[in-house]
mmCIF file of C-alpha atoms in Angstrom:
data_model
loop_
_atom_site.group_PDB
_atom_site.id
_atom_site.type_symbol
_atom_site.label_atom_id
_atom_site.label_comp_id
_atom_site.label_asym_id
_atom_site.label_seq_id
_atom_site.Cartn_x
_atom_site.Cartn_y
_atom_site.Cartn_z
ATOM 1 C CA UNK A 7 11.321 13.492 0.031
ATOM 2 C CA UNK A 8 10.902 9.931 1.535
ATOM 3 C CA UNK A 9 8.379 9.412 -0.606
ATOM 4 C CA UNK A 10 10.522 10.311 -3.588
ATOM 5 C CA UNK A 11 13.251 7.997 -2.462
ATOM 6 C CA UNK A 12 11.267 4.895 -1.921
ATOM 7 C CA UNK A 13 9.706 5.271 -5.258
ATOM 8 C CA UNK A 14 13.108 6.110 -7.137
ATOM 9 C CA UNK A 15 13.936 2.903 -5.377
ATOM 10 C CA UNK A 16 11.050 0.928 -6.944
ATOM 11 C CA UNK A 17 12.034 2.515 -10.172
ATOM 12 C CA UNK A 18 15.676 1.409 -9.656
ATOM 13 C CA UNK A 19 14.291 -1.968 -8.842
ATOM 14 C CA UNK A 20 12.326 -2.707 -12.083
ATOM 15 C CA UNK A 21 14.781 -1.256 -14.144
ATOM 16 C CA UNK A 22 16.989 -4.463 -13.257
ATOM 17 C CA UNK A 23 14.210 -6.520 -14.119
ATOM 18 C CA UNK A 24 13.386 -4.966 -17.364
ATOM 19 C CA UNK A 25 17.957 -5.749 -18.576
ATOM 20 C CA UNK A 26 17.246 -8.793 -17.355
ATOM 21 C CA UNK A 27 14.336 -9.340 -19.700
ATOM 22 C CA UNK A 28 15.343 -7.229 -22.467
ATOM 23 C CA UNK A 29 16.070 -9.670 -25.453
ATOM 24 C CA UNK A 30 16.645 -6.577 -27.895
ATOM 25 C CA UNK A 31 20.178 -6.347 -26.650
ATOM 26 C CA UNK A 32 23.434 -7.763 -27.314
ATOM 27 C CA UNK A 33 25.155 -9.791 -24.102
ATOM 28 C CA UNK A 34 27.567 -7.316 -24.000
ATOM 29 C CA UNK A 35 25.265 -4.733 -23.850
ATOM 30 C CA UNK A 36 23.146 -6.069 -20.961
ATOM 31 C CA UNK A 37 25.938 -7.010 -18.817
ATOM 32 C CA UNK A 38 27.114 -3.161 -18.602
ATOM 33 C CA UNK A 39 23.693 -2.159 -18.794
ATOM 34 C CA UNK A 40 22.959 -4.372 -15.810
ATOM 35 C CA UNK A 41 26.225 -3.570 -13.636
ATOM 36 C CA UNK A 42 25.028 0.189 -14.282
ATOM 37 C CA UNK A 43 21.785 -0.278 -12.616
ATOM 38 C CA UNK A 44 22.940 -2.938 -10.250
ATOM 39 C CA UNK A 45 25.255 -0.177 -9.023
ATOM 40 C CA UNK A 46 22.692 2.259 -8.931
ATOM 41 C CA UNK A 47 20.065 -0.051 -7.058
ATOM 42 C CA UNK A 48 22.673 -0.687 -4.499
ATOM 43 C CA UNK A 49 23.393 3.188 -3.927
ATOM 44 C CA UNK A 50 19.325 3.864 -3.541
ATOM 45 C CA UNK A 51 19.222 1.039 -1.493
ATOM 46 C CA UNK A 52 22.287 2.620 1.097
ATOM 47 C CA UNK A 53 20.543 5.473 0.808
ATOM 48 C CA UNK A 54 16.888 4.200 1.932
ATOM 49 C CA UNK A 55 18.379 2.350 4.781
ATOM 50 C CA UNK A 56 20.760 5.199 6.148
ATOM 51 C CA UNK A 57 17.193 7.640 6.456
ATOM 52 C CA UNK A 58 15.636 4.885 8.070
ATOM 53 C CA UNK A 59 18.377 5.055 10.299
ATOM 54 C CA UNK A 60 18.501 8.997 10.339
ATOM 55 C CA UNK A 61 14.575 8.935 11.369
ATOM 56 C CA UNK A 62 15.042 6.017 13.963
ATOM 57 C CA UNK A 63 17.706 8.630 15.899
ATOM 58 C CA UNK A 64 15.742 12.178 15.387
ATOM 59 C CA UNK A 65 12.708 10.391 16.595
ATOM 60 C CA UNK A 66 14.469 8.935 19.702
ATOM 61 C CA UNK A 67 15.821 12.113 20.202
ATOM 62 C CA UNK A 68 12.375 13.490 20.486
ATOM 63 C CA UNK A 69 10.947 11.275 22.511
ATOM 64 C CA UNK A 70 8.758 8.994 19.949
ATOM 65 C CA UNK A 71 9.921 5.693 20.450
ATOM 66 C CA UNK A 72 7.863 4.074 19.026
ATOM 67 C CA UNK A 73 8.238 5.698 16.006
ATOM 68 C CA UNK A 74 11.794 5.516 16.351
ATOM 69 C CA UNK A 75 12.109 1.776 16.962
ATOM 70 C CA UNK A 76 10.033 1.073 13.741
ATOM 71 C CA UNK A 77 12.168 3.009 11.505
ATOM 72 C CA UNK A 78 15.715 1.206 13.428
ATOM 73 C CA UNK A 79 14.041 -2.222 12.816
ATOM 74 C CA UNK A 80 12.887 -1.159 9.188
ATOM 75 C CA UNK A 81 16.481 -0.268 8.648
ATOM 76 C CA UNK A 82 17.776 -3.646 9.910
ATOM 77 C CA UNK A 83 15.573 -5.453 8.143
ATOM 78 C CA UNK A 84 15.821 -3.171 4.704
ATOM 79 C CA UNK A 85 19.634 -3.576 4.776
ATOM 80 C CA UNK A 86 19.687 -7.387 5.785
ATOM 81 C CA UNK A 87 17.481 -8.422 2.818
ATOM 82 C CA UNK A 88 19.117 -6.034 0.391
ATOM 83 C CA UNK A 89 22.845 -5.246 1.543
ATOM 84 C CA UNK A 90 25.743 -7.185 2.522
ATOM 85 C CA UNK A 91 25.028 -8.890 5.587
ATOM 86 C CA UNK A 92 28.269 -6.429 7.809
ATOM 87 C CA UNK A 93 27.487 -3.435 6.096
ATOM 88 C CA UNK A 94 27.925 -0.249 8.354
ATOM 89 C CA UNK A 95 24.374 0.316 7.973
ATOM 90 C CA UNK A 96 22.805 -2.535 9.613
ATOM 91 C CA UNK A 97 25.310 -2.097 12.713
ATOM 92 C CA UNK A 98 24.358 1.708 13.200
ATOM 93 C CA UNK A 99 20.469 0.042 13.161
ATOM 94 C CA UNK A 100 21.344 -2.387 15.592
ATOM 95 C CA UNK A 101 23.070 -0.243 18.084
ATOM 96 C CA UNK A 102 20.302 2.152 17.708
ATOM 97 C CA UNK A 103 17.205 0.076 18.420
ATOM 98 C CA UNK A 104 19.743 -1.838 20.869
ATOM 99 C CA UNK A 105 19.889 1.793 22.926
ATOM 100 C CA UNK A 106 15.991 2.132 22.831
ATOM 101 C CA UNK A 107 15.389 -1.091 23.311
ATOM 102 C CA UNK A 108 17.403 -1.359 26.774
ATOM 103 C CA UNK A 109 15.632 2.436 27.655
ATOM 104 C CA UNK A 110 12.412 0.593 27.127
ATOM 105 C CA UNK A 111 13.111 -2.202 29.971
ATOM 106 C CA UNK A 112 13.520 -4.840 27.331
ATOM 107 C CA UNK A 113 17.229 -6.005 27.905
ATOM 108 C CA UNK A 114 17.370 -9.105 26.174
ATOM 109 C CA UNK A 115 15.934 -7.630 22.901
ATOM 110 C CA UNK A 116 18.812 -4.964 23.555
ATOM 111 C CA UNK A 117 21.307 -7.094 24.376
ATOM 112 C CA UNK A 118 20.702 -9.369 20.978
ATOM 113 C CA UNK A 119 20.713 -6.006 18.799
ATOM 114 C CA UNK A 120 23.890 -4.274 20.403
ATOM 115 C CA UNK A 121 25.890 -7.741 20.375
ATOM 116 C CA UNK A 122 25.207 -7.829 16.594
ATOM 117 C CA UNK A 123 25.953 -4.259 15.806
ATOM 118 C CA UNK A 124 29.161 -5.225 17.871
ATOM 119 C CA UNK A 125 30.413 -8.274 15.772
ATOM 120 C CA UNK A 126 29.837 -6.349 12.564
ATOM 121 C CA UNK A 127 31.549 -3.054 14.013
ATOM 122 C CA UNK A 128 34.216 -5.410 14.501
ATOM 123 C CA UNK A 129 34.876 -7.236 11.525
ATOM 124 C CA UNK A 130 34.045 -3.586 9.632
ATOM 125 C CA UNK A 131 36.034 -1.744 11.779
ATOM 126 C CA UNK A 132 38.443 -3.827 14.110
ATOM 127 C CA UNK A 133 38.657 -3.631 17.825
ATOM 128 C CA UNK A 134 40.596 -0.777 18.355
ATOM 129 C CA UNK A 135 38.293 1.539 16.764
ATOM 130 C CA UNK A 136 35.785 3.923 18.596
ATOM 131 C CA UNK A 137 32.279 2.944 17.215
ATOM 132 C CA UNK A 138 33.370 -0.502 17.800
ATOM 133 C CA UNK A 139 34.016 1.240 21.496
ATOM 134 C CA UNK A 140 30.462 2.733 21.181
ATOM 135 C CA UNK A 141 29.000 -0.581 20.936
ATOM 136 C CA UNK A 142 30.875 -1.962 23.678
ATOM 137 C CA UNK A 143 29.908 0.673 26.120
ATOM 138 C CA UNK A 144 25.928 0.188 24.808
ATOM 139 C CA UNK A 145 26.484 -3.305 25.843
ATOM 140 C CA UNK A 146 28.054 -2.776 28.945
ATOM 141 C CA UNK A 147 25.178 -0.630 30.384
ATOM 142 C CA UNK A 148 23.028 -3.747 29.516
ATOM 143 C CA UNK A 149 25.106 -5.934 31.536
ATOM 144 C CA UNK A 150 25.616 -3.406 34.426
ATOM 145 C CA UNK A 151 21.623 -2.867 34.135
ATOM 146 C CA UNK A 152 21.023 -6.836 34.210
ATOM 147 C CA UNK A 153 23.259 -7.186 37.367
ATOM 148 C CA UNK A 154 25.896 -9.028 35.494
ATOM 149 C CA UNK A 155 28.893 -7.762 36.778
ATOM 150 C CA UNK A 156 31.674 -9.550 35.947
ATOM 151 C CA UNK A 157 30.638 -9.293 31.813
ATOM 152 C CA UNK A 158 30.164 -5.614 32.679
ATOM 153 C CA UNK A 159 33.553 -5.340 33.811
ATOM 154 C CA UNK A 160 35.285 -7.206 31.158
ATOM 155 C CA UNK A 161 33.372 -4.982 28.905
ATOM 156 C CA UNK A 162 34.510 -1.576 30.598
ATOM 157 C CA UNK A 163 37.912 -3.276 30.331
ATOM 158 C CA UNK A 164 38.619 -3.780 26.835
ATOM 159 C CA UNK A 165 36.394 -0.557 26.140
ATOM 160 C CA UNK A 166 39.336 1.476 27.983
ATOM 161 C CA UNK A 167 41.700 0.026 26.176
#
């Protein structure tokens, strides 16, 4: 099925290329015709990066990390090319290589992932809202894990609040 959607994706891909080539048409008509498949592209493309995503967290749940960081930083990188550069989707990436990352040892890496997923969870979602709290929590086990107490507290802080 992964397959399928990467090469519906493809598809999607070249169709906008072949509207933007098309001289057969009126203006008129490519301009819907290309909105159409722009729309469509931008679905398959949400769609790609959210079973990235959906791999990256059923692998970590099983215990294949590195599969599961491949398929987070595939998702990242998938949705920063192609998608707005706050979407959701690229902040539910972050947060989740940020996690493995930080299981892994590698706390810097972690920290620089969940403190992204953080910003966009904000502007996305605003401060008061619980995956923005999710985010704040991931970051304040880094801190706590990196001896950095005072950040860790100020991050427990406005997580409780």
């Amino acid at each position: 099925a992964f397959e399928a959607l990467k090469e519906l994706l493809v598809l999607d891909e070249l169709e906008v290329v072949g509207i933007t080539k098309d001289q057969t048409i009126s203006k008129e008509e490519k301009d819907v015709a290309l909105s159409n498949a722009e729309l469509t592209l931008t679905k398959a493309r949400t769609s790609y990066t959210a079973v990235l995503c959906k791999f990256g967290k059923l692998e970590y749940l099983a215990g294949d990390f590195e599969s599961s960081q491949l398929h987070f930083e595939q998702a990242a990188a998938f949705a920063d090319q192609h998608l707005n550069p706050t979407h959701p989707l690229i902040a539910e990436a972050l947060l989740g290589l940020g996690d493995l990352l930080f299981q892994r040892g590698r706390y810097e890496d972690a920290e620089r992932a969940t403190r992204r997923s953080m910003s966009i969870r904000q502007i996305n979602l605003g401060g008061g809202h619980p995956l923005f709290a999710e985010s704040i929590d991931s970051l304040a086990k880094i801190m706590e894990a990196t001896g950095r107490k005072f950040e860790f507290e100020q991050l427990t802080t406005r997580s409780a609040k």
